[in-house]
Amino acid sequence: MASSFDVIVIGAGPGGYVAAIRCAQLGLNTACIDRQTQQRGDQKGRPSLGGTCLNVGCIPSKALLDSSEQYHNLIHQFPAHGISVDNAAMDVAKMQARKEQIVSGLTGGIAQLFKANKVTSVHGHGRVMQDNTVDVLDDSGQVIQTLSAREIILAPGSVPIELPDMPFDHEVIVDSTGALNFDQVPKRLGIIGAGVIGLELGSVWNRLGSEVVVLEALDDFLMIADQHIARVAKRQFAQQGLDIRLGAMVKKADLGAGGLRMSYTQKGKRNTIEVDRIVVAVGRRPATDGLLSPDCGVAADDRGFIEVDDQCKTGAPHIWAVGDAVRGPMLAHKSSEEGVAVAERIAGGTGHVDFNCVPWVIYTSPEIAWVGQTEQALQQQGIEIKTGSFPFAATGRARAMEQPIGLVKMIADAQTDRLLGVHMIGAHVSELIGECVLAMAYQSSSEDIARTIHAHPTLSEATHEAALAVDKRAIHKVN
Ligand code: FAD
Ligand code: NAD
């Protein structure tokens, strides 16, 4: 194999593999180094491209969310349509096998894309050395190859944060990967952290029958979301049986005869609950351990984030960094867009990422999605706004689907009417948000959406009506 390339990418997650493919499309001789192996199933131990997202993140979690939602709907939604089933049962092994098959199909797909685009795939741990060289190490830490390139893109991603007093044993105290791989439904499941992972994976196991208690350190629920939407979400999750306890600081967990005893304090009171398994979902940290040799010239901050400018340039010439390991939200699509932008900059073009227009989706039921700023953030900045909202219950399609929960809320600048944020909770809002991302990217006003024809009957009519409501002229609700 050649040892000299135009570009070396370290990490084959959505940041790295997308950057590598885009570099190759632009005529650059590209290698991509990744150390990930398949975690389960008959491919266990084999190299597996796609990073956290495809192997242990977005894709397997959505596979389980979908399976568990089908099961939940069979029992709780189908009767309203006149469909009844006796003895509905979930075969957890089959559900997991389906998930594994989806993961291997997609990770194998990246390997094929690499081949088709002539990206050289290298399995091992990459470490950036001096003079634009990269050592590739095997599992035992031995250097097996040294590669060099004109440009290097770092896309090492992130790993779960471990609580110091509650280390993962990967059996009863697990991270998100462990929670994706349970081979049976835990009777009592404790989740630490009511963030995105806690809510998504808590929903999966709750729907399948676990008693789920979520302990969240903060006093407010889902602070990253618009608080109007967060309140609706909290009420829905409580109705579904997710027991979310706010302001709960977990101290420790001891294994006793009755299971794991978790002690926590809430409003100054000490409490204990017994659970069978604990998922720690308190955030993720950059996977930069062992990535940067001391003399490579790339700086990381004290939390391990690689320092970059707004173009994704590190302090070292010709070394770039993208994705979870740099500032900004830890989202697959944000990583990919940075990867594309860097590839285009390397090839002499002008890459562009609009950080004001990064959509967020939480794949619970109802789904939560937003783009732009929240009402509370805009208020804090003293920006004058006007808002309009519209409930799905007032749309014919949501009612016909038996999905009347939720709303669309639109926020526009009070003077210019320019869209500043759109926030949604309801069925399929992960898909509805796309229109609003495009509208914001085009710097639209709420009037632009209000004057756009939306098909009837669709859920997107709620977006249309929310835009009309900004100007107090929604048709199907009293303004
Ligand atoms: P990663 O996907 O983490 O990929 C980095 C790759 O680099 C990994 O394969 C790693 O093994 C490899 N690597 C690291 N260091 C080295 C090295 N030194 N040498 C060689 N290889 C190395 N985001 C969404 O947008 N939507 C979702 O629905 C979603 N769901 C998620 C669900 C879960 C359970 C989790 C954990 C995350 C989820 N995320 C989701 C977040 C998403 O997975 C990440 O934002 C995304 O994967 C980051 O992409 P990345 O390329 O920066 O890093
Ligand atoms: P998170 O930052 O979303 O949530 C962590 C939560 O844990 C926070 O609410 C925090 O206040 C709480 N917390 C922290 N320390 C605590 C403690 N000691 N006790 C109790 N609570 C504590 O992190 P996450 O859920 O681990 O997810 C990590 C990242 O992965 C997300 O921020 C997101 O970027 C990404 N992700 C995205 C999706 C998606 O896009 N649908 C899905 C899963 C993960």
Coordinates of C-alpha atoms and ligand atoms in Angstrom, one line a residue:
M1 CA 0.0 0.0 0.0
A2 CA 1.2 3.5 -0.8
S3 CA 2.3 5.4 2.3
S4 CA 1.9 9.0 0.9
F5 CA -1.5 10.6 0.3
D6 CA -3.0 14.0 -0.5
V7 CA -5.3 13.6 2.5
I8 CA -5.4 11.4 5.5
V9 CA -8.6 11.3 7.5
I10 CA -8.5 9.9 11.1
G11 CA -12.0 8.5 12.0
A12 CA -14.6 7.0 9.8
G13 CA -17.7 8.3 11.5
P14 CA -20.1 10.7 9.7
G15 CA -17.5 13.5 10.0
G16 CA -14.6 11.4 8.7
Y17 CA -16.1 9.1 6.1
V18 CA -18.1 11.9 4.5
A19 CA -14.9 14.1 4.4
A20 CA -13.0 11.2 2.8
I21 CA -15.6 10.5 0.1
R22 CA -15.9 14.2 -0.7
C23 CA -12.0 14.5 -0.9
A24 CA -12.0 11.5 -3.3
Q25 CA -14.8 13.0 -5.4
L26 CA -12.6 16.2 -5.7
G27 CA -9.7 14.1 -7.1
L28 CA -7.6 13.9 -3.9
N29 CA -5.8 10.7 -3.2
T30 CA -7.3 9.9 0.2
A31 CA -6.8 7.4 3.1
C32 CA -9.1 7.0 6.1
I33 CA -7.9 5.4 9.3
D34 CA -10.4 3.9 11.8
R35 CA -10.0 1.5 14.7
Q36 CA -13.7 0.6 15.2
T37 CA -14.7 -3.1 15.1
Q38 CA -18.1 -4.6 14.9
Q39 CA -19.5 -5.0 18.5
R40 CA -21.9 -7.9 18.2
G41 CA -23.4 -10.5 16.0
D42 CA -21.6 -12.9 13.6
Q43 CA -19.3 -10.1 12.4
K44 CA -18.0 -9.3 15.9
G45 CA -14.4 -8.2 15.9
R46 CA -14.3 -7.2 12.2
P47 CA -13.4 -3.7 11.2
S48 CA -16.6 -1.6 11.0
L49 CA -16.8 1.8 9.3
G50 CA -19.4 4.5 10.1
G51 CA -18.2 5.5 13.6
T52 CA -20.5 6.0 16.6
C53 CA -23.4 6.9 14.4
L54 CA -23.7 3.7 12.5
N55 CA -22.3 1.2 15.0
V56 CA -23.5 2.3 18.4
G57 CA -25.4 5.6 18.0
C58 CA -28.0 7.1 15.6
I59 CA -28.8 3.9 13.6
P60 CA -29.0 1.2 16.2
S61 CA -31.0 3.5 18.6
K62 CA -33.4 4.4 15.8
A63 CA -33.8 0.7 15.0
L64 CA -34.8 -0.1 18.6
L65 CA -37.0 3.0 18.8
D66 CA -38.9 1.9 15.8
S67 CA -39.3 -1.7 17.0
S68 CA -40.4 -0.7 20.4
E69 CA -42.8 1.9 19.0
Q70 CA -44.4 -0.7 16.7
Y71 CA -44.9 -2.9 19.8
H72 CA -46.3 0.0 21.8
N73 CA -48.7 1.0 19.0
L74 CA -49.9 -2.6 18.6
I75 CA -51.1 -2.6 22.2
H76 CA -52.0 1.1 22.8
Q77 CA -52.8 2.6 19.4
F78 CA -54.2 -0.1 17.2
P79 CA -57.4 -0.7 19.3
A80 CA -58.5 2.9 18.4
H81 CA -58.4 1.8 14.7
G82 CA -60.6 -1.2 15.6
I83 CA -57.6 -3.6 15.4
S84 CA -57.1 -5.9 18.4
V85 CA -54.5 -8.6 19.0
D86 CA -54.3 -11.1 21.8
N87 CA -51.0 -12.0 23.5
A88 CA -48.8 -9.5 21.7
A89 CA -45.2 -10.4 22.6
M90 CA -41.8 -8.9 21.9
D91 CA -39.0 -11.2 21.0
V92 CA -36.0 -9.2 22.2
A93 CA -33.4 -11.5 20.5
K94 CA -35.2 -11.0 17.2
M95 CA -35.4 -7.2 17.7
Q96 CA -31.7 -7.1 18.4
A97 CA -30.8 -9.3 15.4
R98 CA -32.8 -7.0 13.2
K99 CA -30.8 -4.0 14.6
E100 CA -27.5 -5.8 14.0
Q101 CA -28.5 -6.6 10.4
I102 CA -29.3 -2.9 9.8
V103 CA -25.9 -1.9 11.3
S104 CA -23.9 -4.4 9.3
G105 CA -25.7 -3.5 6.1
L106 CA -25.0 0.2 6.5
T107 CA -21.4 -0.2 7.8
G108 CA -20.7 -2.6 4.9
G109 CA -22.2 0.1 2.6
I110 CA -19.5 2.6 3.7
A111 CA -16.8 0.0 2.9
Q112 CA -18.3 -0.3 -0.6
L113 CA -18.5 3.5 -1.0
F114 CA -14.8 3.7 0.0
K115 CA -13.9 1.1 -2.6
A116 CA -16.0 2.8 -5.3
N117 CA -14.5 6.2 -4.6
K118 CA -10.9 4.7 -4.3
V119 CA -10.6 5.8 -0.7
T120 CA -7.8 3.7 1.0
S121 CA -9.3 2.2 4.2
V122 CA -6.8 1.6 6.9
H123 CA -7.7 -0.3 10.1
G124 CA -6.0 0.8 13.3
H125 CA -5.5 3.6 15.7
G126 CA -4.1 6.8 14.1
R127 CA -1.7 9.1 16.0
V128 CA -0.7 12.4 14.5
M129 CA 3.1 12.9 14.6
Q130 CA 5.4 15.7 13.4
D131 CA 5.7 16.8 9.7
N132 CA 2.3 15.7 8.6
T133 CA 2.9 12.0 9.3
V134 CA 0.5 9.6 11.0
D135 CA 1.5 6.4 12.8
V136 CA -1.0 3.6 12.7
L137 CA -1.0 1.4 15.8
D138 CA -2.6 -2.0 16.3
D139 CA -4.6 -3.1 19.4
S140 CA -1.4 -3.8 21.4
G141 CA -0.1 -0.3 20.7
Q142 CA 2.6 -1.3 18.2
V143 CA 3.2 1.0 15.2
I144 CA 2.3 -1.1 12.1
Q145 CA 2.6 1.7 9.5
T146 CA 3.6 5.3 9.1
L147 CA 1.7 7.3 6.5
S148 CA 2.1 10.9 5.4
A149 CA -0.1 13.4 3.6
R150 CA -0.3 17.0 2.4
E151 CA -3.4 17.6 4.6
I152 CA -4.8 15.7 7.6
I153 CA -8.4 15.8 8.8
L154 CA -9.1 14.7 12.4
A155 CA -12.6 13.2 13.0
P156 CA -12.1 11.1 16.1
G157 CA -15.6 11.7 17.5
S158 CA -16.6 11.2 21.1
V159 CA -17.2 8.5 23.8
P160 CA -19.6 8.4 26.8
I161 CA -18.6 10.2 30.0
E162 CA -18.1 7.9 33.0
L163 CA -19.1 9.1 36.5
P164 CA -16.1 8.8 38.8
D165 CA -18.1 7.1 41.6
M166 CA -20.0 4.8 39.3
P167 CA -17.6 3.2 36.8
F168 CA -19.0 1.2 33.9
D169 CA -18.9 -2.5 34.5
H170 CA -20.7 -3.0 31.2
E171 CA -23.0 -5.5 32.8
V172 CA -25.3 -3.7 35.3
I173 CA -23.8 -0.2 35.0
V174 CA -23.7 0.5 31.3
D175 CA -23.2 3.3 28.8
S176 CA -25.5 3.9 25.8
T177 CA -23.8 1.1 23.9
G178 CA -24.7 -1.3 26.8
A179 CA -28.3 0.0 26.8
L180 CA -28.6 -0.7 23.1
N181 CA -27.5 -4.3 23.6
F182 CA -29.7 -5.6 26.5
D183 CA -30.7 -9.1 25.7
Q184 CA -33.8 -8.9 27.9
V185 CA -36.0 -6.2 29.2
P186 CA -34.7 -5.0 32.6
K187 CA -37.6 -5.1 35.1
R188 CA -36.3 -1.8 36.8
L189 CA -34.1 0.5 34.9
G190 CA -32.3 3.5 36.3
I191 CA -31.1 6.2 33.9
I192 CA -28.8 9.0 35.0
G193 CA -29.3 12.0 32.8
A194 CA -32.5 13.2 31.1
G195 CA -30.7 14.3 28.0
V196 CA -31.2 13.1 24.5
I197 CA -29.8 9.6 25.1
G198 CA -31.7 9.1 28.4
L199 CA -35.0 10.1 26.8
E200 CA -34.5 8.0 23.7
L201 CA -33.2 4.8 25.3
G202 CA -35.5 5.3 28.3
S203 CA -38.4 5.3 25.9
V204 CA -37.3 2.1 24.2
W205 CA -37.1 0.1 27.4
N206 CA -40.2 1.7 29.0
R207 CA -42.3 0.8 25.9
L208 CA -41.1 -2.8 26.3
G209 CA -42.1 -3.0 29.9
S210 CA -39.2 -1.7 32.1
E211 CA -40.1 0.5 35.0
V212 CA -37.8 3.5 34.1
V213 CA -36.6 6.1 36.6
V214 CA -34.6 9.0 35.0
L215 CA -32.5 11.0 37.5
E216 CA -31.6 14.5 36.2
A217 CA -29.2 16.8 38.0
L218 CA -30.7 20.0 36.7
D219 CA -33.9 21.5 38.1
D220 CA -35.3 22.3 34.7
F221 CA -36.3 19.7 32.0
L222 CA -34.6 19.6 28.6
M223 CA -32.9 23.0 28.8
I224 CA -31.6 22.8 25.3
A225 CA -35.1 22.8 23.9
D226 CA -37.7 25.7 23.9
Q227 CA -39.3 25.5 27.3
H228 CA -42.8 25.6 25.9
I229 CA -42.1 22.4 24.0
A230 CA -40.2 20.9 26.9
R231 CA -43.3 21.3 29.2
V232 CA -45.5 19.4 26.7
A233 CA -42.8 16.7 26.3
K234 CA -42.5 16.3 30.1
R235 CA -46.2 15.8 30.4
Q236 CA -46.3 13.2 27.6
F237 CA -43.3 11.3 29.0
A238 CA -44.9 11.2 32.5
Q239 CA -48.2 9.8 30.9
Q240 CA -46.1 7.1 29.2
G241 CA -44.7 6.1 32.6
L242 CA -41.2 7.6 32.4
D243 CA -40.6 8.7 35.9
I244 CA -38.3 11.7 35.4
R245 CA -37.0 13.2 38.7
L246 CA -35.4 16.6 38.3
G247 CA -32.8 18.2 40.6
A248 CA -31.6 14.7 41.5
M249 CA -27.9 14.4 42.2
V250 CA -26.8 10.7 42.2
K251 CA -24.2 9.9 44.8
K252 CA -23.4 6.2 44.3
A253 CA -24.8 2.8 43.5
D254 CA -24.1 -0.4 45.5
L255 CA -24.9 -3.9 44.4
G256 CA -27.0 -5.6 47.1
A257 CA -29.3 -8.6 47.4
G258 CA -32.3 -6.7 46.0
G259 CA -30.4 -5.2 43.0
L260 CA -28.5 -2.0 42.6
R261 CA -29.2 0.6 45.3
M262 CA -28.9 4.1 43.8
S263 CA -28.6 6.9 46.3
Y264 CA -29.3 10.4 45.3
T265 CA -30.3 13.8 46.9
Q266 CA -33.2 15.9 45.7
K267 CA -34.2 19.2 47.3
G268 CA -31.8 18.5 50.1
K269 CA -33.4 15.1 50.9
R270 CA -31.5 11.8 50.6
N271 CA -33.3 9.1 48.6
T272 CA -32.6 5.6 47.5
I273 CA -34.1 3.5 44.7
E274 CA -33.5 -0.1 43.7
V275 CA -33.0 -1.0 40.1
D276 CA -31.7 -3.9 38.1
R277 CA -29.6 -1.9 35.7
I278 CA -28.2 1.6 35.4
V279 CA -27.6 3.5 32.2
V280 CA -25.2 6.4 32.6
A281 CA -26.1 9.0 30.0
V282 CA -24.6 12.2 31.3
G283 CA -23.0 13.4 28.0
R284 CA -20.0 12.5 25.8
R285 CA -16.4 13.7 25.7
P286 CA -14.0 13.9 22.7
A287 CA -12.2 10.7 21.8
T288 CA -8.8 12.4 21.6
D289 CA -6.9 10.0 24.0
G290 CA -3.7 9.0 22.2
L291 CA -4.5 10.9 19.0
L292 CA -2.0 13.8 19.2
S293 CA 1.7 13.3 19.8
P294 CA 3.1 16.2 22.0
D295 CA 5.0 17.7 19.1
C296 CA 2.3 17.5 16.4
G297 CA 1.3 21.2 17.0
V298 CA -2.4 20.5 17.5
A299 CA -3.9 21.9 20.7
A300 CA -6.8 20.3 22.7
D301 CA -8.5 22.1 25.6
D302 CA -8.7 20.7 29.1
R303 CA -11.8 18.7 28.2
G304 CA -10.0 17.1 25.2
F305 CA -11.8 19.2 22.5
I306 CA -9.5 19.9 19.6
E307 CA -9.2 23.7 19.2
V308 CA -10.3 24.9 15.8
D309 CA -11.3 28.2 14.1
D310 CA -14.6 28.7 12.3
Q311 CA -13.0 27.0 9.2
C312 CA -12.1 23.9 11.2
K313 CA -8.4 24.7 11.0
T314 CA -6.3 23.6 14.0
G315 CA -3.3 25.6 15.1
A316 CA -1.0 23.3 13.1
P317 CA -0.7 24.1 9.3
H318 CA -2.5 21.6 7.1
I319 CA -4.3 19.9 10.0
W320 CA -8.1 20.2 10.3
A321 CA -10.6 18.8 12.7
V322 CA -14.4 18.2 12.5
G323 CA -17.3 16.6 14.3
D324 CA -17.9 15.7 17.9
A325 CA -14.3 16.4 18.9
V326 CA -14.6 20.1 18.1
R327 CA -16.9 22.9 19.4
G328 CA -20.6 22.9 18.5
P329 CA -23.4 20.3 18.9
M330 CA -22.5 16.6 18.9
L331 CA -24.7 15.7 15.9
A332 CA -24.0 13.4 13.0
H333 CA -25.2 15.9 10.3
K334 CA -23.1 18.7 11.8
S335 CA -20.1 16.4 11.6
S336 CA -20.8 15.5 8.0
E337 CA -21.3 19.1 6.9
E338 CA -18.0 20.1 8.5
G339 CA -16.4 17.2 6.8
V340 CA -17.7 18.3 3.4
A341 CA -16.7 21.9 4.0
V342 CA -13.1 21.0 4.9
A343 CA -12.8 18.7 1.9
E344 CA -13.9 21.6 -0.3
R345 CA -11.6 24.0 1.3
I346 CA -8.6 21.6 0.9
A347 CA -9.5 21.3 -2.8
G348 CA -9.4 25.1 -3.2
G349 CA -13.2 25.7 -2.9
T350 CA -15.2 27.6 -0.3
G351 CA -16.8 25.2 2.2
H352 CA -19.7 26.6 4.2
V353 CA -21.5 25.4 7.3
D354 CA -24.4 27.6 8.7
F355 CA -24.2 26.9 12.4
N356 CA -27.5 28.9 12.9
C357 CA -29.3 26.3 10.9
V358 CA -28.3 23.0 12.5
P359 CA -31.5 21.0 13.1
W360 CA -32.0 19.0 16.3
V361 CA -34.3 16.0 16.6
I362 CA -35.1 13.9 19.6
Y363 CA -36.7 10.6 18.4
T364 CA -39.0 10.0 21.3
S365 CA -42.8 9.7 20.9
P366 CA -43.9 12.4 20.2
E367 CA -40.8 13.4 18.4
I368 CA -39.2 16.8 19.2
A369 CA -37.5 18.9 16.6
W370 CA -36.2 22.4 16.2
V371 CA -33.9 24.7 14.3
G372 CA -32.7 28.1 15.3
Q373 CA -33.0 29.8 18.7
T374 CA -35.3 29.1 21.6
E375 CA -37.7 31.8 23.0
Q376 CA -35.7 31.8 26.3
A377 CA -32.4 32.4 24.5
L378 CA -33.8 35.2 22.4
Q379 CA -35.3 36.8 25.5
Q380 CA -32.0 36.6 27.3
Q381 CA -30.4 38.5 24.4
G382 CA -33.1 41.2 24.6
I383 CA -34.3 40.5 21.0
E384 CA -37.9 41.5 20.3
I385 CA -39.8 38.6 18.9
K386 CA -43.3 37.6 17.8
T387 CA -44.5 34.0 18.0
G388 CA -47.2 31.9 16.5
S389 CA -48.1 28.3 17.4
F390 CA -50.5 25.7 16.1
P391 CA -51.6 22.4 17.7
F392 CA -51.6 19.2 15.6
A393 CA -55.0 18.4 17.2
A394 CA -56.5 21.1 14.9
T395 CA -55.2 19.4 11.7
G396 CA -57.3 16.8 10.0
R397 CA -54.3 14.6 9.1
A398 CA -53.0 14.3 12.7
R399 CA -56.5 13.3 13.8
A400 CA -57.0 10.8 11.1
M401 CA -53.6 9.3 12.1
E402 CA -54.7 9.2 15.8
Q403 CA -51.7 11.4 16.5
P404 CA -53.2 14.7 17.8
I405 CA -50.5 15.5 20.4
G406 CA -48.1 18.4 20.0
L407 CA -47.7 21.7 18.2
V408 CA -45.5 23.8 15.9
K409 CA -44.2 27.0 17.3
M410 CA -42.6 29.7 15.1
I411 CA -40.5 32.6 16.3
A412 CA -39.8 35.6 14.1
D413 CA -38.1 38.9 14.6
A414 CA -40.7 41.5 15.8
Q415 CA -39.5 44.1 13.3
T416 CA -38.3 42.3 10.3
D417 CA -40.4 39.1 10.5
R418 CA -37.2 37.1 9.8
L419 CA -37.5 33.5 11.1
L420 CA -35.3 33.1 14.2
G421 CA -36.4 29.6 15.4
V422 CA -39.0 26.9 14.8
H423 CA -39.9 24.3 17.5
M424 CA -42.0 21.3 17.1
I425 CA -43.3 18.3 19.1
G426 CA -45.5 15.7 17.5
A427 CA -45.6 12.8 15.1
H428 CA -43.0 12.9 12.3
V429 CA -41.7 16.3 13.2
S430 CA -38.2 14.9 12.4
E431 CA -39.3 15.2 8.8
L432 CA -41.4 18.4 9.1
I433 CA -38.4 20.4 10.4
G434 CA -36.6 20.1 7.0
E435 CA -38.9 22.7 5.5
C436 CA -38.1 25.1 8.3
V437 CA -34.3 24.5 8.1
L438 CA -34.4 25.4 4.4
A439 CA -36.6 28.5 5.2
M440 CA -34.0 29.6 7.8
A441 CA -31.1 28.9 5.5
Y442 CA -32.8 31.1 2.8
Q443 CA -33.3 33.7 5.5
S444 CA -37.1 33.5 5.0
S445 CA -39.7 35.5 7.0
S446 CA -42.7 33.8 8.6
E447 CA -44.7 35.5 5.9
D448 CA -42.8 33.5 3.3
I449 CA -44.0 30.2 4.9
A450 CA -47.5 31.7 5.4
R451 CA -47.7 32.4 1.6
T452 CA -46.5 29.0 0.6
I453 CA -49.1 26.4 -0.4
H454 CA -49.0 23.3 1.9
A455 CA -50.8 20.1 0.7
H456 CA -54.1 19.2 2.5
P457 CA -54.4 17.1 4.5
T458 CA -50.9 16.9 5.8
L459 CA -49.1 17.4 9.1
S460 CA -47.2 20.3 7.4
E461 CA -50.4 22.3 7.5
A462 CA -49.5 22.9 11.2
T463 CA -46.3 24.6 10.1
H464 CA -48.3 26.7 7.6
E465 CA -50.8 27.6 10.3
A466 CA -48.1 28.4 12.9
A467 CA -46.6 30.9 10.3
L468 CA -50.1 32.4 9.8
A469 CA -50.4 32.6 13.6
V470 CA -47.3 34.8 13.9
D471 CA -49.4 37.4 12.2
K472 CA -52.5 36.4 14.2
R473 CA -54.3 35.1 11.1
A474 CA -54.3 31.3 11.5
I475 CA -57.5 29.9 10.0
H476 CA -58.2 26.8 12.0
K477 CA -57.8 28.2 15.5
V478 CA -58.9 31.3 17.3
N479 CA -56.0 33.8 17.3
Ligands
FAD1 P1 -17.9 9.3 15.5 O1 -19.1 8.9 14.9 O2 -17.7 9.1 17.0 O3 -16.7 8.6 14.7 C1 -15.4 8.7 15.1 C2 -14.7 7.4 14.6 O4 -13.3 7.6 14.8 C3 -15.0 6.2 15.4 O5 -15.2 5.1 14.6 C4 -13.8 6.0 16.3 O6 -13.6 4.6 16.6 C5 -12.7 6.5 15.4 N1 -11.5 6.9 16.0 C6 -11.4 7.8 17.1 N2 -10.1 8.0 17.4 C7 -9.4 7.3 16.5 C8 -8.0 7.2 16.2 N3 -7.1 7.8 17.0 N4 -7.6 6.4 15.3 C9 -8.5 5.7 14.5 N5 -9.8 5.8 14.7 C10 -10.2 6.6 15.6 N6 -26.6 12.2 16.3 C11 -27.6 12.6 15.4 O7 -27.4 13.6 14.6 N7 -28.8 12.0 15.3 C12 -29.1 10.9 16.1 O8 -30.2 10.4 16.1 C13 -28.1 10.5 17.1 N8 -28.3 9.4 17.9 C14 -27.3 9.0 18.7 C15 -27.6 7.9 19.6 C16 -26.7 7.5 20.5 C17 -27.0 6.3 21.4 C18 -25.4 8.1 20.5 C19 -24.3 7.6 21.4 C20 -25.1 9.2 19.6 C21 -26.1 9.7 18.8 N9 -25.9 10.7 17.9 C22 -26.9 11.2 17.1 C23 -24.6 11.5 17.9 C24 -23.8 11.0 16.7 O9 -23.6 9.6 16.8 C25 -22.5 11.8 16.7 O10 -22.7 13.1 16.7 C26 -21.7 11.4 15.4 O11 -21.5 10.0 15.3 C27 -20.3 12.2 15.4 O12 -19.7 11.9 14.3 P2 -18.1 12.0 14.2 O13 -17.7 11.5 12.8 O14 -17.6 13.3 14.7 O15 -17.6 10.9 15.3
NAD2 P1 -26.9 15.3 27.0 O1 -25.9 16.4 27.2 O2 -27.9 15.4 26.0 O3 -27.6 15.0 28.4 C1 -27.0 14.7 29.5 C2 -27.9 15.0 30.7 O4 -27.3 14.5 31.9 C3 -28.0 16.5 30.9 O5 -29.4 16.9 31.0 C4 -27.2 16.8 32.2 O6 -27.8 17.8 33.0 C5 -27.4 15.4 32.9 N1 -26.4 15.1 33.9 C6 -25.0 15.4 33.8 N2 -24.4 14.9 34.9 C7 -25.3 14.3 35.7 C8 -25.3 13.7 36.9 N3 -24.2 13.5 37.6 N4 -26.5 13.2 37.5 C9 -27.7 13.4 36.8 N5 -27.7 14.1 35.6 C10 -26.6 14.5 35.0 O7 -26.0 14.0 26.8 P2 -26.4 12.5 26.3 O8 -27.8 12.2 26.5 O9 -25.4 11.6 27.0 O10 -26.1 12.5 24.8 C11 -24.8 13.0 24.3 C12 -24.9 13.7 23.0 O11 -25.1 12.7 22.0 C13 -26.1 14.6 22.9 O12 -25.8 15.9 23.4 C14 -26.3 14.7 21.5 O13 -25.5 15.7 20.9 C15 -25.9 13.3 21.0 N6 -27.1 12.5 20.7 C16 -28.0 13.0 19.8 C17 -29.1 12.3 19.5 C18 -30.1 12.9 18.5 O14 -29.7 13.8 17.8 N7 -31.3 12.4 18.5 C19 -29.4 11.1 20.2 C20 -28.5 10.7 21.1 C21 -27.3 11.4 21.4

